Amino acid sequence: MPDAPDKTPTRIAGMFDRIAPRYDLLNAVLSLGLDRRWRNRAVNELALAPGARVVDLCTGTADLAMATVGGVAGATVLGVDFSSAMLRIGLQKVKAAGRQSVIRLVRGDATRLPVETASCDAATIAFGIRNVAEPEKALEEVARVLRPRGRLAILEFGQPSIPGIRTLYLWYFRYLLPAVGRVVSRHNSAYSYLPASVQAFPPPPEFMKIIESRGFSHVRAVPLTFGIVYLYIAEKI
Ligand SMILES: C[S@@+](CC[C@H](N)C(=O)[O-])C[C@H]1O[C@@H](n2cnc3c(N)ncnc32)[C@H](O)[C@@H]1O
């Protein structure tokens, strides 16, 4: 596996603070609108009961939190992120959608959640775990805050394995995406960090083992859109 990029929390938070104003636009453009579908799929796959209490780690601009309350009747979400600029935009969206009573956003670290033990029915993380310097510690925190049999959904980028699609995608991901990202976000390295961090992330079979080793069972990895993204589902033991 290639060397992992620098994931010092202050560096990562600073990077997201700087790209926050263009983050949603770039997500939609660079994923051709698929990001919304991936988040909705994660919510559906969790199959949560009405009124579920959910914690969304690395919540960013709160898109997954919004998809959760939109997809599960009476659900409440606590979104946690250490980038205040991302949270600010998330809060504007939550208010504009009139969802303040069901989504709360707080500044915090995924490895030290401001949440009571065994108090959540589910935890979600979309495109965040790859950025966490100590992902195992974040998974341990998730296991701590979930009730027994609570559910976990993680969305993370993968790499397609179908030969032609793989070549095309890797070209797009390594060259076109960083170039478009650099121009639109006006940040020199954030969108080069993206492919580098995806390449350094453990492949699905390995990541499933890591999830399992932190107190989860029934771990599944579902490839979405040819494996560009993987949806990991697990249950707390
Ligand atoms: C790629 S964004 C994903 C945002 C959102 N979940 C989404 O689906 O669009 C990653 C987010 O993870 C946050 N993040 C990374 N490491 C974190 C950590 N250790 N604790 C809290 N937030 C973290 C960043 O600040 C950023 O907002």
PDB file of C-alpha atoms and ligand atoms in Angstrom:
ATOM      1  CA  MET A   1       0.000   0.000   0.000  1.00  0.00           C
ATOM      2  CA  PRO A   2       1.347   3.521  -0.771  1.00  0.00           C
ATOM      3  CA  ASP A   3       2.457   5.809   2.068  1.00  0.00           C
ATOM      4  CA  ALA A   4      -0.487   7.410   3.875  1.00  0.00           C
ATOM      5  CA  PRO A   5      -0.791  11.182   3.354  1.00  0.00           C
ATOM      6  CA  ASP A   6      -0.394  13.511   6.342  1.00  0.00           C
ATOM      7  CA  LYS A   7      -3.611  13.312   8.381  1.00  0.00           C
ATOM      8  CA  THR A   8      -2.682  15.541  11.294  1.00  0.00           C
ATOM      9  CA  PRO A   9      -6.058  16.741  12.650  1.00  0.00           C
ATOM     10  CA  THR A  10      -5.168  20.458  12.403  1.00  0.00           C
ATOM     11  CA  ARG A  11      -4.069  19.998   8.790  1.00  0.00           C
ATOM     12  CA  ILE A  12      -7.219  18.077   7.807  1.00  0.00           C
ATOM     13  CA  ALA A  13      -9.559  20.470   9.649  1.00  0.00           C
ATOM     14  CA  GLY A  14      -7.751  23.453   8.071  1.00  0.00           C
ATOM     15  CA  MET A  15      -8.065  21.921   4.608  1.00  0.00           C
ATOM     16  CA  PHE A  16     -11.823  21.384   5.009  1.00  0.00           C
ATOM     17  CA  ASP A  17     -12.236  24.861   6.500  1.00  0.00           C
ATOM     18  CA  ARG A  18     -10.734  26.283   3.325  1.00  0.00           C
ATOM     19  CA  ILE A  19     -12.674  24.217   0.790  1.00  0.00           C
ATOM     20  CA  ALA A  20     -15.999  24.392   2.705  1.00  0.00           C
ATOM     21  CA  PRO A  21     -17.605  27.148   0.545  1.00  0.00           C
ATOM     22  CA  ARG A  22     -17.160  25.035  -2.624  1.00  0.00           C
ATOM     23  CA  TYR A  23     -17.447  21.569  -1.070  1.00  0.00           C
ATOM     24  CA  ASP A  24     -21.100  20.825  -1.932  1.00  0.00           C
ATOM     25  CA  LEU A  25     -20.775  22.147  -5.469  1.00  0.00           C
ATOM     26  CA  LEU A  26     -17.651  20.081  -6.114  1.00  0.00           C
ATOM     27  CA  ASN A  27     -19.256  16.968  -4.637  1.00  0.00           C
ATOM     28  CA  ALA A  28     -22.216  17.239  -6.989  1.00  0.00           C
ATOM     29  CA  VAL A  29     -20.128  18.081 -10.067  1.00  0.00           C
ATOM     30  CA  LEU A  30     -17.291  15.608  -9.525  1.00  0.00           C
ATOM     31  CA  SER A  31     -19.641  12.708  -8.694  1.00  0.00           C
ATOM     32  CA  LEU A  32     -22.108  13.670 -11.468  1.00  0.00           C
ATOM     33  CA  GLY A  33     -24.795  13.900  -8.799  1.00  0.00           C
ATOM     34  CA  LEU A  34     -24.233  10.323  -7.621  1.00  0.00           C
ATOM     35  CA  ASP A  35     -23.176  11.377  -4.104  1.00  0.00           C
ATOM     36  CA  ARG A  36     -26.813  11.978  -3.180  1.00  0.00           C
ATOM     37  CA  ARG A  37     -27.770   8.473  -4.307  1.00  0.00           C
ATOM     38  CA  TRP A  38     -24.894   6.917  -2.351  1.00  0.00           C
ATOM     39  CA  ARG A  39     -26.007   8.637   0.858  1.00  0.00           C
ATOM     40  CA  ASN A  40     -29.655   7.641   0.313  1.00  0.00           C
ATOM     41  CA  ARG A  41     -28.564   4.058  -0.247  1.00  0.00           C
ATOM     42  CA  ALA A  42     -26.686   4.099   3.069  1.00  0.00           C
ATOM     43  CA  VAL A  43     -29.803   5.329   4.880  1.00  0.00           C
ATOM     44  CA  ASN A  44     -32.000   2.690   3.202  1.00  0.00           C
ATOM     45  CA  GLU A  45     -29.540  -0.108   3.914  1.00  0.00           C
ATOM     46  CA  LEU A  46     -29.507   0.752   7.631  1.00  0.00           C
ATOM     47  CA  ALA A  47     -33.265   0.007   7.747  1.00  0.00           C
ATOM     48  CA  LEU A  48     -33.745   2.072  10.904  1.00  0.00           C
ATOM     49  CA  ALA A  49     -36.866   2.024  13.027  1.00  0.00           C
ATOM     50  CA  PRO A  50     -38.908   5.242  13.347  1.00  0.00           C
ATOM     51  CA  GLY A  51     -37.480   7.587  15.959  1.00  0.00           C
ATOM     52  CA  ALA A  52     -33.924   6.208  15.625  1.00  0.00           C
ATOM     53  CA  ARG A  53     -31.179   8.179  17.372  1.00  0.00           C
ATOM     54  CA  VAL A  54     -28.230   8.524  15.027  1.00  0.00           C
ATOM     55  CA  VAL A  55     -24.738   9.964  15.342  1.00  0.00           C
ATOM     56  CA  ASP A  56     -23.120  11.110  12.094  1.00  0.00           C
ATOM     57  CA  LEU A  57     -19.323  11.281  12.366  1.00  0.00           C
ATOM     58  CA  CYS A  58     -17.411  13.627  10.029  1.00  0.00           C
ATOM     59  CA  THR A  59     -20.777  15.157   9.197  1.00  0.00           C
ATOM     60  CA  GLY A  60     -19.263  18.026   7.181  1.00  0.00           C
ATOM     61  CA  THR A  61     -22.047  20.044   5.546  1.00  0.00           C
ATOM     62  CA  ALA A  62     -24.676  17.660   6.964  1.00  0.00           C
ATOM     63  CA  ASP A  63     -25.866  15.994   3.750  1.00  0.00           C
ATOM     64  CA  LEU A  64     -26.028  12.531   5.287  1.00  0.00           C
ATOM     65  CA  ALA A  65     -27.754  13.880   8.395  1.00  0.00           C
ATOM     66  CA  MET A  66     -30.365  15.493   6.119  1.00  0.00           C
ATOM     67  CA  ALA A  67     -30.784  12.269   4.127  1.00  0.00           C
ATOM     68  CA  THR A  68     -31.279  10.358   7.392  1.00  0.00           C
ATOM     69  CA  VAL A  69     -34.009  12.576   8.799  1.00  0.00           C
ATOM     70  CA  GLY A  70     -35.611  12.671   5.343  1.00  0.00           C
ATOM     71  CA  GLY A  71     -35.616   8.875   5.065  1.00  0.00           C
ATOM     72  CA  VAL A  72     -36.485   7.721   8.596  1.00  0.00           C
ATOM     73  CA  ALA A  73     -39.646   8.985  10.296  1.00  0.00           C
ATOM     74  CA  GLY A  74     -38.915  10.744  13.575  1.00  0.00           C
ATOM     75  CA  ALA A  75     -35.146  10.141  13.407  1.00  0.00           C
ATOM     76  CA  THR A  76     -32.833  12.547  15.196  1.00  0.00           C
ATOM     77  CA  VAL A  77     -29.187  13.071  14.235  1.00  0.00           C
ATOM     78  CA  LEU A  78     -26.218  14.480  16.072  1.00  0.00           C
ATOM     79  CA  GLY A  79     -23.608  15.493  13.502  1.00  0.00           C
ATOM     80  CA  VAL A  80     -19.998  15.775  14.694  1.00  0.00           C
ATOM     81  CA  ASP A  81     -17.141  17.365  12.760  1.00  0.00           C
ATOM     82  CA  PHE A  82     -13.967  19.254  13.647  1.00  0.00           C
ATOM     83  CA  SER A  83     -14.194  21.766  10.775  1.00  0.00           C
ATOM     84  CA  SER A  84     -16.200  24.783  11.914  1.00  0.00           C
ATOM     85  CA  ALA A  85     -16.532  26.129   8.348  1.00  0.00           C
ATOM     86  CA  MET A  86     -18.089  22.865   7.139  1.00  0.00           C
ATOM     87  CA  LEU A  87     -20.460  22.868  10.134  1.00  0.00           C
ATOM     88  CA  ARG A  88     -21.457  26.489   9.484  1.00  0.00           C
ATOM     89  CA  ILE A  89     -22.605  25.601   5.979  1.00  0.00           C
ATOM     90  CA  GLY A  90     -24.304  22.485   7.318  1.00  0.00           C
ATOM     91  CA  LEU A  91     -26.189  24.574   9.874  1.00  0.00           C
ATOM     92  CA  GLN A  92     -27.400  27.001   7.182  1.00  0.00           C
ATOM     93  CA  LYS A  93     -28.764  24.036   5.220  1.00  0.00           C
ATOM     94  CA  VAL A  94     -30.399  22.490   8.288  1.00  0.00           C
ATOM     95  CA  LYS A  95     -32.087  25.811   9.116  1.00  0.00           C
ATOM     96  CA  ALA A  96     -33.175  26.413   5.504  1.00  0.00           C
ATOM     97  CA  ALA A  97     -34.811  22.977   5.511  1.00  0.00           C
ATOM     98  CA  GLY A  98     -36.474  23.639   8.892  1.00  0.00           C
ATOM     99  CA  ARG A  99     -34.724  20.624  10.437  1.00  0.00           C
ATOM    100  CA  GLN A 100     -33.187  22.289  13.528  1.00  0.00           C
ATOM    101  CA  SER A 101     -35.411  20.294  15.865  1.00  0.00           C
ATOM    102  CA  VAL A 102     -34.095  16.957  14.579  1.00  0.00           C
ATOM    103  CA  ILE A 103     -30.481  17.675  13.539  1.00  0.00           C
ATOM    104  CA  ARG A 104     -27.930  19.054  15.964  1.00  0.00           C
ATOM    105  CA  LEU A 105     -24.408  19.823  14.784  1.00  0.00           C
ATOM    106  CA  VAL A 106     -21.464  20.014  17.154  1.00  0.00           C
ATOM    107  CA  ARG A 107     -17.764  20.605  16.760  1.00  0.00           C
ATOM    108  CA  GLY A 108     -15.812  17.580  17.903  1.00  0.00           C
ATOM    109  CA  ASP A 109     -13.402  14.830  17.018  1.00  0.00           C
ATOM    110  CA  ALA A 110     -14.514  11.465  15.651  1.00  0.00           C
ATOM    111  CA  THR A 111     -12.139   9.756  18.061  1.00  0.00           C
ATOM    112  CA  ARG A 112     -13.648  11.458  21.150  1.00  0.00           C
ATOM    113  CA  LEU A 113     -17.381  11.685  20.567  1.00  0.00           C
ATOM    114  CA  PRO A 114     -19.366  13.988  22.849  1.00  0.00           C
ATOM    115  CA  VAL A 115     -21.988  11.265  23.208  1.00  0.00           C
ATOM    116  CA  GLU A 116     -23.109   9.009  26.072  1.00  0.00           C
ATOM    117  CA  THR A 117     -22.206   5.327  26.043  1.00  0.00           C
ATOM    118  CA  ALA A 118     -24.809   3.004  24.443  1.00  0.00           C
ATOM    119  CA  SER A 119     -27.105   5.926  23.631  1.00  0.00           C
ATOM    120  CA  CYS A 120     -27.426   5.616  19.822  1.00  0.00           C
ATOM    121  CA  ASP A 121     -29.311   3.234  17.552  1.00  0.00           C
ATOM    122  CA  ALA A 122     -27.025   3.876  14.593  1.00  0.00           C
ATOM    123  CA  ALA A 123     -23.860   5.614  13.498  1.00  0.00           C
ATOM    124  CA  THR A 124     -23.002   6.862  10.028  1.00  0.00           C
ATOM    125  CA  ILE A 125     -19.811   8.123   8.385  1.00  0.00           C
ATOM    126  CA  ALA A 126     -19.775   9.311   4.767  1.00  0.00           C
ATOM    127  CA  PHE A 127     -16.439   9.913   3.082  1.00  0.00           C
ATOM    128  CA  GLY A 128     -14.911  10.716   6.448  1.00  0.00           C
ATOM    129  CA  ILE A 129     -13.185   7.653   7.918  1.00  0.00           C
ATOM    130  CA  ARG A 130     -10.399   7.842   5.297  1.00  0.00           C
ATOM    131  CA  ASN A 131      -9.494  11.277   6.669  1.00  0.00           C
ATOM    132  CA  VAL A 132      -9.337  10.268  10.325  1.00  0.00           C
ATOM    133  CA  ALA A 133      -5.765   9.885  11.550  1.00  0.00           C
ATOM    134  CA  GLU A 134      -6.725   6.980  13.827  1.00  0.00           C
ATOM    135  CA  PRO A 135      -9.692   5.240  12.155  1.00  0.00           C
ATOM    136  CA  GLU A 136      -9.560   2.297  14.581  1.00  0.00           C
ATOM    137  CA  LYS A 137     -10.053   4.689  17.476  1.00  0.00           C
ATOM    138  CA  ALA A 138     -13.092   6.229  15.730  1.00  0.00           C
ATOM    139  CA  LEU A 139     -14.571   2.746  15.248  1.00  0.00           C
ATOM    140  CA  GLU A 140     -14.013   2.013  18.947  1.00  0.00           C
ATOM    141  CA  GLU A 141     -15.840   5.246  19.780  1.00  0.00           C
ATOM    142  CA  VAL A 142     -18.716   4.206  17.515  1.00  0.00           C
ATOM    143  CA  ALA A 143     -18.860   0.836  19.297  1.00  0.00           C
ATOM    144  CA  ARG A 144     -18.935   2.657  22.633  1.00  0.00           C
ATOM    145  CA  VAL A 145     -21.835   4.990  21.759  1.00  0.00           C
ATOM    146  CA  LEU A 146     -23.991   2.377  19.996  1.00  0.00           C
ATOM    147  CA  ARG A 147     -26.446   0.243  21.921  1.00  0.00           C
ATOM    148  CA  PRO A 148     -26.024  -3.539  21.490  1.00  0.00           C
ATOM    149  CA  ARG A 149     -27.131  -4.488  17.934  1.00  0.00           C
ATOM    150  CA  GLY A 150     -26.917  -0.829  16.935  1.00  0.00           C
ATOM    151  CA  ARG A 151     -26.050  -0.380  13.262  1.00  0.00           C
ATOM    152  CA  LEU A 152     -23.136   1.239  11.500  1.00  0.00           C
ATOM    153  CA  ALA A 153     -23.010   2.501   7.902  1.00  0.00           C
ATOM    154  CA  ILE A 154     -19.804   3.797   6.354  1.00  0.00           C
ATOM    155  CA  LEU A 155     -19.496   5.177   2.825  1.00  0.00           C
ATOM    156  CA  GLU A 156     -15.978   5.385   1.470  1.00  0.00           C
ATOM    157  CA  PHE A 157     -14.337   5.579  -1.924  1.00  0.00           C
ATOM    158  CA  GLY A 158     -12.964   2.406  -3.464  1.00  0.00           C
ATOM    159  CA  GLN A 159     -11.404   1.542  -6.773  1.00  0.00           C
ATOM    160  CA  PRO A 160     -13.376  -0.251  -9.492  1.00  0.00           C
ATOM    161  CA  SER A 161     -11.934  -3.609 -10.537  1.00  0.00           C
ATOM    162  CA  ILE A 162     -13.589  -4.067 -13.986  1.00  0.00           C
ATOM    163  CA  PRO A 163     -10.583  -3.539 -16.344  1.00  0.00           C
ATOM    164  CA  GLY A 164     -11.840  -0.854 -18.830  1.00  0.00           C
ATOM    165  CA  ILE A 165     -13.843   1.026 -16.231  1.00  0.00           C
ATOM    166  CA  ARG A 166     -10.907   0.911 -13.824  1.00  0.00           C
ATOM    167  CA  THR A 167      -8.505   2.503 -16.338  1.00  0.00           C
ATOM    168  CA  LEU A 168     -10.960   5.234 -17.268  1.00  0.00           C
ATOM    169  CA  TYR A 169     -11.863   5.928 -13.644  1.00  0.00           C
ATOM    170  CA  LEU A 170      -8.255   6.045 -12.435  1.00  0.00           C
ATOM    171  CA  TRP A 171      -7.417   8.535 -15.169  1.00  0.00           C
ATOM    172  CA  TYR A 172     -10.380  10.677 -14.119  1.00  0.00           C
ATOM    173  CA  PHE A 173      -9.623  10.336 -10.405  1.00  0.00           C
ATOM    174  CA  ARG A 174      -5.874  10.947 -10.618  1.00  0.00           C
ATOM    175  CA  TYR A 175      -5.760  13.677 -13.260  1.00  0.00           C
ATOM    176  CA  LEU A 176      -9.064  15.335 -14.188  1.00  0.00           C
ATOM    177  CA  LEU A 177     -10.614  15.445 -10.693  1.00  0.00           C
ATOM    178  CA  PRO A 178      -7.591  17.116  -8.988  1.00  0.00           C
ATOM    179  CA  ALA A 179      -7.390  19.676 -11.824  1.00  0.00           C
ATOM    180  CA  VAL A 180     -11.093  20.616 -11.660  1.00  0.00           C
ATOM    181  CA  GLY A 181     -10.967  20.531  -7.839  1.00  0.00           C
ATOM    182  CA  ARG A 182      -7.956  22.868  -7.756  1.00  0.00           C
ATOM    183  CA  VAL A 183      -9.600  25.468  -9.994  1.00  0.00           C
ATOM    184  CA  VAL A 184     -13.040  25.434  -8.381  1.00  0.00           C
ATOM    185  CA  SER A 185     -11.959  25.106  -4.716  1.00  0.00           C
ATOM    186  CA  ARG A 186      -8.987  27.450  -5.142  1.00  0.00           C
ATOM    187  CA  HIS A 187      -7.062  25.071  -2.876  1.00  0.00           C
ATOM    188  CA  ASN A 188      -3.831  23.701  -4.297  1.00  0.00           C
ATOM    189  CA  SER A 189      -3.668  20.282  -2.728  1.00  0.00           C
ATOM    190  CA  ALA A 190      -7.095  19.264  -1.327  1.00  0.00           C
ATOM    191  CA  TYR A 191      -8.208  17.482  -4.483  1.00  0.00           C
ATOM    192  CA  SER A 192      -4.829  15.774  -4.984  1.00  0.00           C
ATOM    193  CA  TYR A 193      -5.050  14.624  -1.374  1.00  0.00           C
ATOM    194  CA  LEU A 194      -8.382  12.942  -2.258  1.00  0.00           C
ATOM    195  CA  PRO A 195      -7.004  10.289  -4.689  1.00  0.00           C
ATOM    196  CA  ALA A 196      -3.853   9.900  -2.570  1.00  0.00           C
ATOM    197  CA  SER A 197      -5.880   9.205   0.573  1.00  0.00           C
ATOM    198  CA  VAL A 198      -8.188   6.781  -1.267  1.00  0.00           C
ATOM    199  CA  GLN A 199      -5.203   4.852  -2.594  1.00  0.00           C
ATOM    200  CA  ALA A 200      -3.697   4.613   0.881  1.00  0.00           C
ATOM    201  CA  PHE A 201      -6.980   3.387   2.435  1.00  0.00           C
ATOM    202  CA  PRO A 202      -7.255  -0.371   3.159  1.00  0.00           C
ATOM    203  CA  PRO A 203      -9.083  -2.368   0.450  1.00  0.00           C
ATOM    204  CA  PRO A 204     -12.587  -3.628   1.385  1.00  0.00           C
ATOM    205  CA  PRO A 205     -11.647  -7.110   2.721  1.00  0.00           C
ATOM    206  CA  GLU A 206      -9.016  -5.555   4.978  1.00  0.00           C
ATOM    207  CA  PHE A 207     -11.255  -2.719   6.167  1.00  0.00           C
ATOM    208  CA  MET A 208     -14.029  -5.201   6.956  1.00  0.00           C
ATOM    209  CA  LYS A 209     -11.607  -7.054   9.232  1.00  0.00           C
ATOM    210  CA  ILE A 210     -10.693  -3.800  10.965  1.00  0.00           C
ATOM    211  CA  ILE A 211     -14.386  -3.042  11.568  1.00  0.00           C
ATOM    212  CA  GLU A 212     -14.917  -6.566  12.913  1.00  0.00           C
ATOM    213  CA  SER A 213     -11.911  -6.277  15.230  1.00  0.00           C
ATOM    214  CA  ARG A 214     -13.468  -3.205  16.914  1.00  0.00           C
ATOM    215  CA  GLY A 215     -16.575  -4.936  18.248  1.00  0.00           C
ATOM    216  CA  PHE A 216     -18.834  -5.416  15.228  1.00  0.00           C
ATOM    217  CA  SER A 217     -20.438  -8.427  13.538  1.00  0.00           C
ATOM    218  CA  HIS A 218     -22.442  -9.030  10.322  1.00  0.00           C
ATOM    219  CA  VAL A 219     -19.967  -6.830   8.451  1.00  0.00           C
ATOM    220  CA  ARG A 220     -20.773  -6.377   4.753  1.00  0.00           C
ATOM    221  CA  ALA A 221     -19.176  -4.324   2.001  1.00  0.00           C
ATOM    222  CA  VAL A 222     -21.531  -3.377  -0.831  1.00  0.00           C
ATOM    223  CA  PRO A 223     -19.894  -1.972  -3.974  1.00  0.00           C
ATOM    224  CA  LEU A 224     -21.790   1.002  -5.432  1.00  0.00           C
ATOM    225  CA  THR A 225     -21.359   2.320  -8.993  1.00  0.00           C
ATOM    226  CA  PHE A 226     -18.812  -0.331 -10.104  1.00  0.00           C
ATOM    227  CA  GLY A 227     -16.964  -0.100  -6.780  1.00  0.00           C
ATOM    228  CA  ILE A 228     -16.169   3.616  -7.044  1.00  0.00           C
ATOM    229  CA  VAL A 229     -17.740   3.714  -3.582  1.00  0.00           C
ATOM    230  CA  TYR A 230     -18.196   0.998  -0.956  1.00  0.00           C
ATOM    231  CA  LEU A 231     -20.962   0.939   1.585  1.00  0.00           C
ATOM    232  CA  TYR A 232     -19.909  -0.907   4.746  1.00  0.00           C
ATOM    233  CA  ILE A 233     -22.699  -2.114   7.007  1.00  0.00           C
ATOM    234  CA  ALA A 234     -22.125  -3.664  10.420  1.00  0.00           C
ATOM    235  CA  GLU A 235     -23.846  -4.384  13.686  1.00  0.00           C
ATOM    236  CA  LYS A 236     -22.483  -3.763  17.145  1.00  0.00           C
ATOM    237  CA  ILE A 237     -22.008  -6.990  19.062  1.00  0.00           C
TER     238      ILE A 237
HETATM  239  C1  LIG B   1     -15.031  14.502   2.735  1.00  0.00           C
HETATM  240  S1  LIG B   1     -15.825  15.314   4.058  1.00  0.00           S
HETATM  241  C2  LIG B   1     -17.338  14.412   4.211  1.00  0.00           C
HETATM  242  C3  LIG B   1     -18.456  15.251   4.733  1.00  0.00           C
HETATM  243  C4  LIG B   1     -19.841  14.579   4.724  1.00  0.00           C
HETATM  244  N1  LIG B   1     -19.907  13.428   5.590  1.00  0.00           N
HETATM  245  C5  LIG B   1     -20.298  14.239   3.337  1.00  0.00           C
HETATM  246  O1  LIG B   1     -20.781  13.129   3.124  1.00  0.00           O
HETATM  247  O2  LIG B   1     -20.198  15.083   2.440  1.00  0.00           O
HETATM  248  C6  LIG B   1     -14.899  14.742   5.440  1.00  0.00           C
HETATM  249  C7  LIG B   1     -15.223  15.477   6.725  1.00  0.00           C
HETATM  250  O3  LIG B   1     -14.601  14.763   7.794  1.00  0.00           O
HETATM  251  C8  LIG B   1     -14.175  15.707   8.759  1.00  0.00           C
HETATM  252  N2  LIG B   1     -13.187  15.023   9.616  1.00  0.00           N
HETATM  253  C9  LIG B   1     -12.060  14.390   9.228  1.00  0.00           C
HETATM  254  N3  LIG B   1     -11.425  13.859  10.284  1.00  0.00           N
HETATM  255  C10 LIG B   1     -12.191  14.139  11.370  1.00  0.00           C
HETATM  256  C11 LIG B   1     -12.076  13.851  12.760  1.00  0.00           C
HETATM  257  N4  LIG B   1     -11.035  13.163  13.257  1.00  0.00           N
HETATM  258  N5  LIG B   1     -13.047  14.299  13.583  1.00  0.00           N
HETATM  259  C12 LIG B   1     -14.100  15.015  13.113  1.00  0.00           C
HETATM  260  N6  LIG B   1     -14.264  15.329  11.810  1.00  0.00           N
HETATM  261  C13 LIG B   1     -13.315  14.900  10.945  1.00  0.00           C
HETATM  262  C14 LIG B   1     -13.680  16.869   7.935  1.00  0.00           C
HETATM  263  O4  LIG B   1     -13.629  18.068   8.671  1.00  0.00           O
HETATM  264  C15 LIG B   1     -14.711  16.907   6.799  1.00  0.00           C
HETATM  265  O5  LIG B   1     -15.766  17.776   7.090  1.00  0.00           O
END
